[in-house]
Short mmCIF file of C-alpha atoms in Angstrom, two decimals:
data_model
loop_
_atom_site.label_atom_id
_atom_site.label_comp_id
_atom_site.label_asym_id
_atom_site.label_seq_id
_atom_site.Cartn_x
_atom_site.Cartn_y
_atom_site.Cartn_z
CA GLY A 1 20.77 0.68 15.30
CA LEU A 2 17.62 0.36 12.85
CA GLY A 3 16.82 3.71 11.33
CA ILE A 4 13.15 3.30 12.32
CA PHE A 5 14.64 3.65 15.91
CA ASN A 6 16.87 6.41 15.20
CA ALA A 7 13.87 8.46 13.58
CA THR A 8 11.63 7.25 16.60
CA ARG A 9 14.03 8.81 19.12
CA PRO A 10 13.38 12.71 19.10
CA ALA A 11 9.94 11.79 20.49
CA ILE A 12 11.15 11.09 23.84
CA ASN A 13 11.69 14.91 24.23
CA ALA A 14 7.99 14.70 24.55
CA ARG A 15 7.90 13.52 28.23
CA LEU A 16 9.04 17.04 29.44
CA ILE A 17 5.73 18.77 28.21
CA ASP A 18 3.75 15.42 28.59
CA PRO A 19 4.63 14.36 32.32
CA LEU A 20 1.25 12.36 32.56
CA ASN A 21 3.15 9.85 30.44
CA PHE A 22 6.78 10.19 31.48
CA LYS A 23 7.20 6.71 32.35
CA ARG A 24 5.74 5.79 29.31
CA TYR A 25 8.20 7.91 27.31
CA SER A 26 11.34 6.57 29.83
CA ASP A 27 10.40 2.98 28.71
CA LEU A 28 10.20 3.63 25.23
CA ALA A 29 13.91 5.57 25.45
CA TRP A 30 15.14 2.11 27.55
CA LEU A 31 14.00 0.05 24.51
CA LEU A 32 15.84 2.55 22.02
CA ASP A 33 18.91 2.16 24.00
CA LYS A 34 18.81 -1.88 24.52
CA VAL A 35 18.41 -1.86 20.37
CA GLU A 36 20.54 0.45 19.66
CA SER A 37 23.41 -1.10 22.17
CA ILE A 38 23.18 -4.22 19.66
CA PRO A 39 26.09 -4.68 17.37
CA TYR A 40 25.76 -5.62 13.75
CA CYS A 41 26.68 -9.18 12.78
CA ASP A 42 30.23 -10.20 10.91
CA GLU A 43 28.66 -9.94 7.05
CA ASP A 44 31.17 -12.96 5.99
CA SER A 45 29.72 -15.45 8.57
CA SER A 46 26.65 -18.01 7.70
CA SER A 47 23.44 -16.94 9.56
CA LYS A 48 23.46 -20.22 11.21
CA ASP A 49 26.86 -19.50 12.83
CA LEU A 50 26.15 -16.06 13.97
CA PRO A 51 25.98 -15.57 17.94
CA LEU A 52 22.62 -14.19 19.32
CA SER A 53 24.22 -11.15 20.50
CA CYS A 54 24.42 -9.39 17.16
CA TYR A 55 21.93 -7.72 14.70
CA GLU A 56 21.85 -9.47 11.13
CA TYR A 57 20.80 -7.25 8.10
CA ALA A 58 20.37 -7.92 4.59
CA ILE A 59 21.09 -4.93 2.51
CA THR A 60 19.54 -6.21 -0.73
CA PRO A 61 16.78 -9.11 -1.18
CA GLY A 62 19.83 -11.27 -2.81
CA ASP A 63 21.37 -10.87 0.72
CA LEU A 64 18.00 -11.84 1.78
CA PHE A 65 17.29 -14.91 -0.10
CA SER A 66 21.10 -15.96 0.47
CA LYS A 67 20.80 -15.76 4.31
CA LEU A 68 17.29 -18.23 3.90
CA ASP A 69 19.27 -20.25 2.06
CA GLU A 70 21.63 -20.71 4.46
CA TRP A 71 18.95 -21.13 7.41
CA GLY A 72 17.73 -24.22 5.29
CA PHE A 73 14.27 -23.39 6.14
CA ASP A 74 11.38 -23.55 4.02
CA SER A 75 10.49 -19.74 3.52
CA ILE A 76 8.12 -16.90 1.54
CA VAL A 77 9.28 -13.51 0.97
CA ILE A 78 6.00 -11.33 0.19
CA PRO A 79 6.72 -7.39 -0.87
CA HIS A 80 4.42 -5.31 0.65
CA GLY A 81 3.23 -1.68 0.71
CA THR A 82 5.09 -1.28 -3.03
CA THR A 83 3.41 1.66 -4.07
CA TRP A 84 3.70 3.43 -0.65
CA GLY A 85 5.51 6.76 -1.80
CA ASN A 86 6.12 7.85 1.85
CA HIS A 87 9.04 5.07 1.71
CA VAL A 88 9.33 4.58 -2.11
CA PRO A 89 11.79 6.88 -4.53
CA TYR A 90 9.88 8.71 -7.04
CA ASN A 91 11.02 6.38 -9.83
CA ALA A 92 10.84 3.06 -8.43
CA SER A 93 9.98 -0.08 -10.57
CA TRP A 94 9.56 -3.52 -10.35
CA ASP A 95 12.05 -3.41 -13.46
CA ASN A 96 14.99 -3.00 -11.34
CA ARG A 97 14.51 -6.07 -9.40
CA LEU A 98 13.61 -8.57 -12.10
CA ASN A 99 17.07 -10.15 -12.07
CA PRO A 100 18.52 -13.07 -9.67
CA VAL A 101 19.94 -10.25 -7.28
CA GLY A 102 16.28 -8.74 -6.99
CA HIS A 103 14.21 -11.56 -7.12
CA ASP A 104 14.05 -15.57 -6.36
CA PRO A 105 11.06 -16.99 -7.72
CA GLU A 106 11.27 -19.87 -5.45
CA LYS A 107 10.87 -17.64 -2.40
CA GLN A 108 9.27 -14.38 -3.71
CA ILE A 109 5.58 -16.13 -4.91
CA LEU A 110 3.52 -13.75 -3.12
CA LEU A 111 2.66 -9.91 -3.31
CA GLU A 112 0.44 -7.40 -0.70
CA ILE A 113 -2.03 -5.99 -2.88
CA MET A 114 -3.57 -3.89 -0.32
CA SER A 115 -2.89 -3.01 3.28
CA GLY A 116 -3.74 -0.63 5.88
CA HIS A 117 -0.88 1.79 3.68
CA GLY A 118 -3.49 1.26 0.86
CA ASN A 119 -3.73 -0.46 -2.64
CA SER A 120 -0.91 -1.42 -4.54
CA GLU A 121 -3.12 -2.92 -7.21
CA GLU A 122 -3.37 -0.49 -10.21
CA TYR A 123 -0.57 0.96 -12.67
CA ARG A 124 -1.07 4.40 -14.42
CA ASP A 125 1.19 6.10 -16.53
CA PHE A 126 2.16 9.17 -14.58
CA ILE A 127 5.13 10.31 -13.63
CA SER A 128 6.17 12.23 -10.63
CA VAL A 129 9.94 12.99 -11.69
CA GLN A 130 10.68 12.67 -15.32
CA GLU A 131 14.58 11.39 -15.47
CA LEU A 132 16.28 11.93 -18.70
CA ALA A 133 18.61 9.89 -20.55
CA ASP A 134 21.96 11.42 -18.65
CA GLY A 135 20.18 10.85 -15.06
CA THR A 136 19.33 14.29 -14.99
CA LYS A 137 15.63 14.54 -12.79
CA ILE A 138 13.52 17.21 -13.97
CA CYS A 139 9.69 18.68 -13.19
CA PRO A 140 7.02 17.11 -15.59
CA GLU A 141 3.92 19.44 -16.27
CA PRO A 142 0.55 18.15 -14.96
CA ALA A 143 -1.07 15.74 -16.91
CA GLY A 144 -4.79 14.39 -16.98
CA ASN A 145 -5.57 14.36 -13.74
CA PHE A 146 -2.02 14.09 -11.73
CA LEU A 147 -0.36 16.91 -10.33
CA PRO A 148 3.15 16.16 -9.44
CA GLY A 149 4.35 17.56 -6.63
CA CYS A 150 7.59 19.52 -8.02
CA TRP A 151 5.11 21.68 -9.85
CA GLN A 152 3.02 22.00 -7.10
CA ALA A 153 5.82 23.30 -5.51
CA GLY A 154 6.39 25.91 -7.69
CA GLU A 155 2.61 26.87 -7.67
CA MET A 156 3.14 27.38 -4.20
CA MET A 157 6.09 29.79 -4.64
CA LYS A 158 4.28 31.62 -7.64
CA SER A 159 2.12 32.52 -4.97
CA ARG A 160 4.97 33.98 -2.40
CA CYS A 161 6.19 35.98 -5.30
CA GLU A 162 4.86 39.41 -3.95
CA GLY A 163 7.51 42.00 -3.97
CA ILE A 164 10.32 40.14 -6.04
CA SER A 165 11.19 40.85 -9.62
CA ASP A 166 9.73 38.18 -12.18
CA SER A 167 13.34 37.13 -12.67
CA GLU A 168 13.79 36.15 -9.14
CA CYS A 169 10.75 34.79 -8.73
CA ALA A 170 11.21 32.40 -12.09
CA ALA A 171 14.42 31.51 -10.15
CA ARG A 172 12.77 30.74 -6.71
CA ILE A 173 10.15 28.76 -8.67
CA GLU A 174 12.63 26.31 -10.27
CA LEU A 175 14.49 25.90 -6.72
CA ALA A 176 11.33 25.03 -5.48
CA LYS A 177 10.63 22.04 -7.89
CA ARG A 178 14.00 21.08 -7.42
CA TYR A 179 14.38 21.01 -3.86
CA THR A 180 10.87 19.08 -3.97
CA ILE A 181 12.36 16.49 -6.22
CA ASP A 182 15.64 15.92 -4.14
CA ALA A 183 13.55 15.57 -0.94
CA GLY A 184 11.33 12.37 -1.75
CA PRO A 185 9.03 11.55 1.14
CA TYR A 186 10.06 15.11 2.96
CA SER A 187 8.80 17.41 0.29
CA ASN A 188 6.15 18.77 2.49
CA MET A 189 9.47 20.89 4.43
CA VAL A 190 10.43 22.76 1.18
CA PHE A 191 7.93 25.23 3.07
CA PRO A 192 8.07 23.80 6.22
CA GLU A 193 5.22 26.69 7.43
CA ALA A 194 2.47 25.86 4.49
CA ASP A 195 -0.44 24.32 5.61
CA PRO A 196 -1.04 21.00 4.02
CA ALA A 197 -4.18 21.96 1.99
CA GLU A 198 -1.60 24.07 -0.11
CA TRP A 199 0.02 20.96 -1.74
CA LEU A 200 -3.65 19.97 -2.84
CA ASN A 201 -3.60 16.31 -4.06
CA ALA A 202 -0.43 16.57 -5.67
CA ASN A 203 1.47 13.23 -6.34
CA GLN A 204 -1.97 10.89 -5.19
CA CYS A 205 -3.43 8.44 -7.63
CA LEU A 206 -7.44 10.15 -8.17
CA ASP A 207 -9.25 7.51 -9.39
CA CYS A 208 -7.67 4.22 -7.69
CA PHE A 209 -9.36 2.52 -5.17
CA LYS A 210 -8.03 3.37 -1.55
CA PRO A 211 -5.07 4.58 -2.89
CA SER A 212 -1.44 4.71 -1.12
CA PHE A 213 -0.21 7.74 -0.32
CA ASN A 214 2.04 9.55 -3.09
CA TYR A 215 1.59 6.54 -5.19
CA ARG A 216 4.22 4.76 -7.26
CA PRO A 217 2.37 3.29 -10.07
CA LYS A 218 5.68 1.40 -11.43
CA GLN A 219 5.22 -0.52 -8.22
CA SER A 220 1.87 -1.80 -8.79
CA ALA A 221 0.72 -5.30 -8.87
CA GLN A 222 -0.16 -4.90 -12.37
CA TYR A 223 3.16 -3.29 -13.72
CA ALA A 224 4.60 -6.35 -12.11
CA LEU A 225 2.97 -8.93 -14.31
CA ALA A 226 2.92 -6.93 -17.44
CA ILE A 227 6.86 -6.65 -17.61
CA THR A 228 9.76 -8.99 -18.81
CA ASN A 229 12.98 -9.19 -18.49
CA PHE A 230 14.70 -10.58 -21.84
CA ASP A 231 18.36 -11.04 -20.41
CA GLU A 232 17.04 -13.53 -18.04
CA ILE A 233 15.74 -16.92 -18.54
CA LYS A 234 14.94 -17.86 -15.37
CA SER A 235 13.96 -14.70 -13.34
CA ASN A 236 12.38 -13.19 -16.24
CA ARG A 237 9.07 -12.49 -14.98
CA TYR A 238 6.90 -11.96 -11.68
CA LYS A 239 4.26 -14.70 -11.22
CA PHE A 240 2.76 -13.62 -7.94
CA GLY A 241 0.06 -14.37 -6.39
CA PHE A 242 -2.20 -11.84 -4.41
CA ILE A 243 -2.49 -11.14 -0.52
CA ALA A 244 -3.73 -8.64 1.56
CA SER A 245 -2.56 -7.48 5.32
CA THR A 246 -3.42 -4.71 7.64
CA ASP A 247 0.21 -4.04 8.46
CA ASP A 248 -1.17 -2.97 11.82
CA HIS A 249 1.74 -2.94 13.89
CA THR A 250 -0.52 -3.01 16.74
CA ALA A 251 -1.01 -6.31 16.53
CA ARG A 252 -4.89 -5.89 15.64
CA PRO A 253 -5.31 -8.47 12.62
CA GLY A 254 -7.98 -8.07 10.44
CA THR A 255 -9.66 -4.67 11.49
CA GLY A 256 -11.46 -4.39 8.16
CA TYR A 257 -14.54 -5.89 9.74
CA LYS A 258 -16.08 -2.70 10.81
CA GLN A 259 -15.23 1.06 9.62
CA TYR A 260 -15.01 2.83 13.09
CA GLU A 261 -12.64 4.44 15.48
CA ARG A 262 -10.05 5.87 12.71
CA ARG A 263 -7.61 6.47 15.27
CA LYS A 264 -7.25 3.32 16.57
CA MET A 265 -8.03 0.91 13.71
CA THR A 266 -5.66 2.87 11.13
CA PHE A 267 -2.23 4.73 11.31
CA ALA A 268 -3.72 7.92 11.24
CA ALA A 269 -1.22 9.42 14.11
CA GLY A 270 -0.84 12.79 14.89
CA VAL A 271 -0.56 15.23 18.17
CA ARG A 272 -4.34 15.29 20.41
CA SER A 273 -3.71 19.47 21.02
CA SER A 274 -2.26 22.61 19.86
CA TRP A 275 -0.10 22.11 23.18
CA PHE A 276 1.93 19.41 21.85
CA ASP A 277 1.86 21.00 18.48
CA TYR A 278 5.27 22.18 16.99
CA LEU A 279 5.86 23.94 14.07
CA TYR A 280 9.12 23.87 11.77
CA LYS A 281 10.07 27.53 11.10
CA ALA A 282 11.63 28.59 8.06
CA GLU A 283 13.90 31.45 7.93
CA ASP A 284 12.24 33.06 5.19
CA PRO A 285 8.77 31.67 4.58
CA ASN A 286 8.70 33.18 0.84
CA PHE A 287 12.04 31.34 0.04
CA PRO A 288 12.08 27.63 -0.53
CA MET A 289 14.23 25.72 2.14
CA GLN A 290 15.95 22.39 1.15
CA PRO A 291 15.11 19.75 3.40
CA SER A 292 17.13 17.23 5.03
CA THR A 293 16.61 13.61 4.10
CA ILE A 294 17.90 12.22 7.22
CA ALA A 295 15.45 10.14 9.02
CA GLY A 296 14.73 11.87 12.13
CA ASN A 297 15.91 15.35 11.59
CA THR A 298 12.77 16.12 9.53
CA GLN A 299 8.92 15.58 9.46
CA PRO A 300 7.34 13.53 6.89
CA ASP A 301 3.76 14.78 5.60
CA SER A 302 2.14 13.04 8.33
CA GLU A 303 -1.10 15.23 7.71
CA ARG A 304 -1.68 14.70 4.12
CA ASN A 305 -0.69 11.00 4.88
CA SER A 306 -3.53 10.61 7.39
CA SER A 307 -6.15 10.98 4.51
CA PHE A 308 -4.76 7.44 3.13
CA SER A 309 -4.78 5.36 6.26
CA TYR A 310 -7.24 2.65 6.30
CA PRO A 311 -8.10 -0.22 8.31
CA GLY A 312 -6.04 -2.68 5.96
CA GLY A 313 -6.77 -5.51 4.15
CA ILE A 314 -6.81 -9.67 5.11
CA VAL A 315 -5.55 -12.26 3.18
CA ALA A 316 -7.79 -15.63 2.63
CA VAL A 317 -6.69 -19.14 1.64
CA HIS A 318 -7.73 -21.87 -0.07
CA ALA A 319 -6.82 -24.81 2.35
CA ARG A 320 -7.67 -28.56 3.24
CA SER A 321 -7.93 -27.37 6.83
CA ARG A 322 -7.04 -24.79 9.14
CA SER A 323 -4.11 -26.17 10.48
CA LYS A 324 -0.69 -24.62 10.23
CA ASP A 325 0.78 -27.18 7.78
CA ASP A 326 -2.22 -26.86 5.12
CA ILE A 327 -2.13 -23.11 5.56
CA TRP A 328 1.46 -23.10 4.73
CA GLU A 329 0.54 -25.41 1.74
CA ALA A 330 -1.99 -23.36 -0.10
CA LEU A 331 0.31 -19.99 0.64
CA LYS A 332 3.12 -22.12 -1.71
CA ALA A 333 0.61 -22.91 -3.82
CA LYS A 334 -0.70 -19.44 -3.98
CA ARG A 335 -4.39 -20.55 -3.73
CA THR A 336 -5.16 -17.11 -2.15
CA TYR A 337 -6.55 -13.63 -2.47
CA GLY A 338 -6.74 -10.58 -0.64
CA THR A 339 -9.48 -8.51 0.30
CA SER A 340 -9.87 -4.58 1.24
CA GLY A 341 -11.24 -5.68 4.82
CA PRO A 342 -14.27 -6.85 5.00
CA ARG A 343 -14.56 -11.06 4.80
CA ILE A 344 -15.44 -11.56 1.29
CA LEU A 345 -15.79 -15.29 -0.21
CA LEU A 346 -14.36 -15.69 -3.47
CA TRP A 347 -13.36 -18.70 -6.09
CA PHE A 348 -11.36 -18.74 -9.29
CA GLU A 349 -10.76 -21.35 -11.51
CA LEU A 350 -9.86 -22.06 -14.81
CA ILE A 351 -12.39 -24.95 -16.01
CA ASN A 352 -11.00 -26.54 -19.20
CA ASN A 353 -7.75 -27.97 -18.55
CA ALA A 354 -7.10 -31.24 -19.76
CA GLU A 355 -6.53 -32.52 -16.54
CA GLY A 356 -9.28 -30.84 -14.79
CA SER A 357 -9.98 -27.54 -13.34
CA ILE A 358 -7.17 -25.56 -11.72
CA PRO A 359 -7.46 -22.96 -8.94
CA MET A 360 -6.00 -19.35 -8.93
CA GLY A 361 -2.52 -19.02 -8.37
CA SER A 362 -2.13 -21.81 -10.79
CA GLU A 363 0.03 -22.30 -14.27
CA VAL A 364 -0.78 -23.60 -17.30
CA THR A 365 -0.14 -23.82 -21.04
CA MET A 366 -2.75 -24.83 -23.61
CA ILE A 367 -3.51 -24.48 -27.00
CA GLU A 368 -7.56 -23.90 -26.73
CA SER A 369 -9.19 -20.40 -25.32
CA PRO A 370 -9.31 -21.10 -21.47
CA ILE A 371 -12.50 -21.30 -19.88
CA PHE A 372 -13.29 -19.83 -16.26
CA ARG A 373 -15.62 -19.76 -13.58
CA VAL A 374 -16.07 -17.31 -10.82
CA LYS A 375 -18.05 -17.51 -7.53
CA ALA A 376 -18.13 -14.92 -4.90
CA ALA A 377 -20.40 -13.97 -1.93
CA GLY A 378 -20.56 -10.87 -0.02
CA SER A 379 -18.95 -10.56 3.57
CA PHE A 380 -21.62 -10.84 6.75
CA ILE A 381 -23.67 -7.44 7.66
CA GLN A 382 -22.00 -6.73 11.18
CA LYS A 383 -23.97 -6.53 14.57
CA PRO A 384 -22.81 -4.03 16.98
CA GLY A 385 -20.85 -4.55 19.96
CA CYS A 386 -19.36 -8.12 20.69
CA PRO A 387 -20.55 -11.73 20.82
CA GLU A 388 -21.38 -13.09 23.91
CA ASP A 389 -18.34 -15.91 23.71
CA THR A 390 -15.96 -12.92 23.33
CA LEU A 391 -17.55 -10.80 26.49
CA SER A 392 -17.36 -14.06 28.38
CA ASN A 393 -13.59 -14.98 27.83
CA LEU A 394 -12.02 -11.33 27.81
CA SER A 395 -12.50 -8.66 30.32
CA SER A 396 -14.24 -5.10 29.18
CA GLU A 397 -10.77 -3.54 29.78
CA ARG A 398 -9.23 -5.84 27.43
CA VAL A 399 -12.35 -5.69 25.22
CA ASN A 400 -12.31 -2.28 24.94
CA TYR A 401 -8.23 -1.85 24.54
CA LEU A 402 -8.23 -4.18 21.56
CA CYS A 403 -11.36 -2.96 19.86
CA SER A 404 -13.19 -0.21 21.72
CA GLY A 405 -16.14 -2.70 22.24
CA GLU A 406 -16.52 -3.62 18.64
CA CYS A 407 -15.74 -7.11 18.03
CA TYR A 408 -16.62 -9.07 14.16
CA HIS A 409 -19.71 -9.84 15.29
CA PRO A 410 -22.06 -11.39 11.87
CA SER A 411 -24.91 -11.35 11.31
CA ASP A 412 -26.71 -13.69 9.00
CA GLU A 413 -27.11 -11.43 6.17
CA ARG A 414 -24.26 -10.69 3.53
CA HIS A 415 -23.60 -7.26 1.90
CA ALA A 416 -24.53 -7.83 -1.74
CA ILE A 417 -22.09 -8.26 -4.93
CA LYS A 418 -22.49 -5.66 -7.01
CA GLN A 419 -20.00 -6.98 -10.28
CA ILE A 420 -17.14 -9.30 -11.29
CA GLU A 421 -14.43 -7.69 -12.77
CA VAL A 422 -11.96 -9.34 -15.04
CA ILE A 423 -8.41 -8.17 -15.48
CA LYS A 424 -6.31 -9.40 -18.43
CA ILE A 425 -2.66 -8.77 -18.68
CA THR A 426 -0.38 -10.06 -21.60
CA PRO A 427 3.60 -10.00 -20.58
CA GLN A 428 5.69 -8.11 -22.79
CA GLU A 429 7.02 -10.09 -25.64
CA TYR A 430 9.64 -8.06 -27.06
CA LYS A 431 12.01 -5.40 -25.30
CA GLY A 432 10.06 -1.93 -25.08
CA GLU A 433 6.61 -3.23 -25.61
CA PRO A 434 4.32 -0.86 -24.06
CA VAL A 435 2.97 -1.80 -21.03
CA ASN A 436 -0.04 0.49 -21.49
CA GLU A 437 -1.13 -1.64 -24.01
CA LEU A 438 -0.78 -4.96 -22.15
CA ILE A 439 -3.08 -3.90 -19.18
CA HIS A 440 -6.95 -4.48 -19.75
CA ASP A 441 -8.59 -3.12 -16.78
CA SER A 442 -11.51 -3.75 -16.55
CA TRP A 443 -11.27 -6.66 -19.82
CA LYS A 444 -14.77 -7.97 -18.83
CA VAL A 445 -17.57 -6.44 -15.92
CA PHE A 446 -20.41 -8.73 -14.77
CA ASP A 447 -23.19 -7.28 -13.47
CA CYS A 448 -24.56 -9.75 -10.54
CA SER A 449 -28.07 -8.36 -9.43
CA GLU A 450 -26.64 -7.25 -6.29
CA GLY A 451 -27.55 -10.22 -4.81
CA GLN A 452 -25.27 -11.96 -1.82
CA PHE A 453 -24.07 -14.55 -4.27
CA CYS A 454 -22.67 -14.48 -7.66
CA GLU A 455 -21.26 -17.18 -10.26
CA ILE A 456 -19.84 -16.25 -13.70
CA THR A 457 -18.31 -18.11 -16.58
CA PHE A 458 -16.20 -16.33 -19.42
CA THR A 459 -13.95 -17.27 -22.35
CA ASP A 460 -11.25 -15.44 -23.64
CA GLU A 461 -11.92 -16.32 -27.15
CA GLU A 462 -8.86 -14.18 -28.72
CA PHE A 463 -6.39 -16.18 -26.64
CA SER A 464 -3.23 -15.84 -28.64
CA ARG A 465 -0.29 -15.12 -26.42
CA ASP A 466 0.60 -15.73 -22.80
CA SER A 467 -1.84 -14.24 -20.90
CA ILE A 468 -2.77 -13.53 -17.11
CA TYR A 469 -5.85 -13.33 -15.62
CA TYR A 470 -7.58 -12.36 -12.41
CA VAL A 471 -10.88 -11.14 -10.64
CA ARG A 472 -11.91 -8.58 -8.69
CA ALA A 473 -15.42 -9.39 -6.63
CA ILE A 474 -17.35 -5.89 -6.08
CA GLN A 475 -19.41 -5.30 -3.11
CA LYS A 476 -22.05 -2.78 -3.21
CA ALA A 477 -20.79 0.38 -1.85
CA THR A 478 -20.73 1.00 1.88
CA PRO A 479 -19.33 3.75 4.32
CA ALA A 480 -15.62 3.02 5.12
CA ILE A 481 -12.57 5.20 6.77
CA ASN A 482 -11.34 7.44 4.14
CA GLY A 483 -12.90 6.60 1.37
CA LYS A 484 -12.45 9.94 -0.23
CA GLN A 485 -8.86 11.14 0.15
CA ILE A 486 -7.77 14.67 -0.24
CA TYR A 487 -10.90 16.37 -2.17
CA ALA A 488 -12.15 20.02 -2.98
CA SER A 489 -15.70 21.01 -1.55
CA HIS A 490 -17.08 24.54 -2.18
CA GLU A 491 -18.81 27.01 -0.40
CA LEU A 492 -19.89 30.11 -1.86
CA ASN A 493 -17.24 31.59 -3.66
CA ASP A 494 -14.67 29.45 -1.31
CA VAL A 495 -13.07 26.33 -2.38
CA ASN A 496 -11.75 24.11 0.80
CA ILE A 497 -9.31 21.56 0.43
CA ASN A 498 -10.46 18.12 2.85
CA ILE A 499 -7.86 16.22 4.46
CA CYS A 500 -8.81 13.75 7.24
CA LYS A 501 -5.71 14.47 9.77
CA GLY A 502 -4.41 12.73 12.12
CA SER A 503 -3.94 15.11 14.37
CA TYR A 504 -6.57 17.27 16.79
CA LYS A 505 -6.82 19.19 13.57
CA THR A 506 -9.57 16.77 12.31
CA ASN A 507 -12.14 15.79 15.32
CA MET A 508 -10.80 12.80 16.88
CA GLN A 509 -14.21 11.41 16.79
CA ASP A 510 -14.84 12.04 13.14
CA ASP A 511 -13.89 8.64 11.34
CA CYS A 512 -14.02 10.73 7.61
CA LEU A 513 -16.70 7.91 6.25
CA HIS A 514 -17.54 7.96 2.76
CA PRO A 515 -19.43 5.23 0.54
CA ILE A 516 -16.75 2.83 -1.11
CA GLU A 517 -16.91 -0.39 -3.05
CA GLU A 518 -14.90 -2.82 -1.02
CA ARG A 519 -13.60 -5.71 -2.39
CA ALA A 520 -11.64 -8.83 -3.28
CA TRP A 521 -8.45 -9.75 -5.49
CA SER A 522 -8.13 -13.51 -6.92
CA SER A 523 -4.59 -14.26 -7.31
CA PRO A 524 -4.15 -14.96 -10.87
CA ILE A 525 -4.10 -17.58 -13.29
CA PHE A 526 -1.23 -17.99 -15.69
CA VAL A 527 -2.06 -19.23 -19.05
CA ASN A 528 1.07 -19.77 -21.44
CA LYS A 529 0.39 -20.03 -25.13
CA PRO A 530 2.93 -22.87 -26.70
#
């Protein structure tokens, strides 16, 4: 069966200590049994020839593209959650898939830049694990404001060295680092009895907007747009449009309209009382353990991960109408943008093209300096509760189940747009060209006097090579769930590490609100120099 179902099966055992929900656990067991009973399909058969009674699986992106071709339908492939380190290996990189096997430029045209798992936009040059030329992986030292998880594992071991020799302590520190590198998303189990706060903010992007947990910077949108494969002609650059989504898994679309009900409107998860708590025991709490990396056999870092769970983003399209065909056409043309949740309005166009203005998502070749126009409007300030038409069409029980009685309920007033930020990326022109020097974030910033609407124009007077431009419309700060992630607070002589946990260890009524500047990201405009 699917790996995710294998990882879920241990949850069934909870019915023995949660008898009031025995039927729900039994229903889950029935579902898992049914899924696992489905055999895999014959890999050598065409997708259209397969029976309905088998499970078809694409091992590689190339397999997926081929199967979509076999069906013959129009399709779009959208990578999502790309920087989320809960499932992405330490050194994962867009470089590995910029080839005909990993990328189809006709299908893979959009990229999810924001979801309930966090923001995947921003590139940073930190590394969690250093890989040498021979493939050996070693633990890098902290650099700037980035703390590698393997390094912190060594510090945690150091604090457990009381009563042992210096040489034994040093050996255990290196072992803790090695186990952390090898364990990937299960590195918290190197010290299974440790308080999550001991890991501090290891492996996190501290200056990113609503970052993904255990951030993987070479999986970011900016890095993808900056790289070039000089060994390919057709698939040599990514030319993604941007979307955002909730990635909600609970049929609650667009949950970012209000910041409330953290446990229902985000991925935050955990046991609801100490009665259900399970502590993994270490044979020796002062000696690092080598965690299993098999799903279901160990426990990922769900407590710290919950501090990086958000209501999610939303996708917008510039379509001729709301019909399915017109929305699909806009997606195919990349006339799309994403927001961090609020329904911000955003337009971005190049206005001095010889054939007239062209919208976000477009590609053009021109000699003269490009001139752009941006328009943005803040999202509507929300009123409490639900509008009358919702309450008249749904029962109070249904409204409470879906959204706890807090619907999308706009007033006539919009939030202020604080500023427009322009990001310019100049893709690599030769092998090894440093990516850091190609991503200009922010290249230009325009203040908007905190009005509800903002319109600006700008020119690139230094246009001299292929360039990619996109914009961010930034709203004035408002409280948001997990607006701060893992952070330190000081009380007298003590330093407290604050983690917004999904379990009972953080008050279930605490939405962990902190001011944040919500935003919208336009799809890029690709301007080539002849």
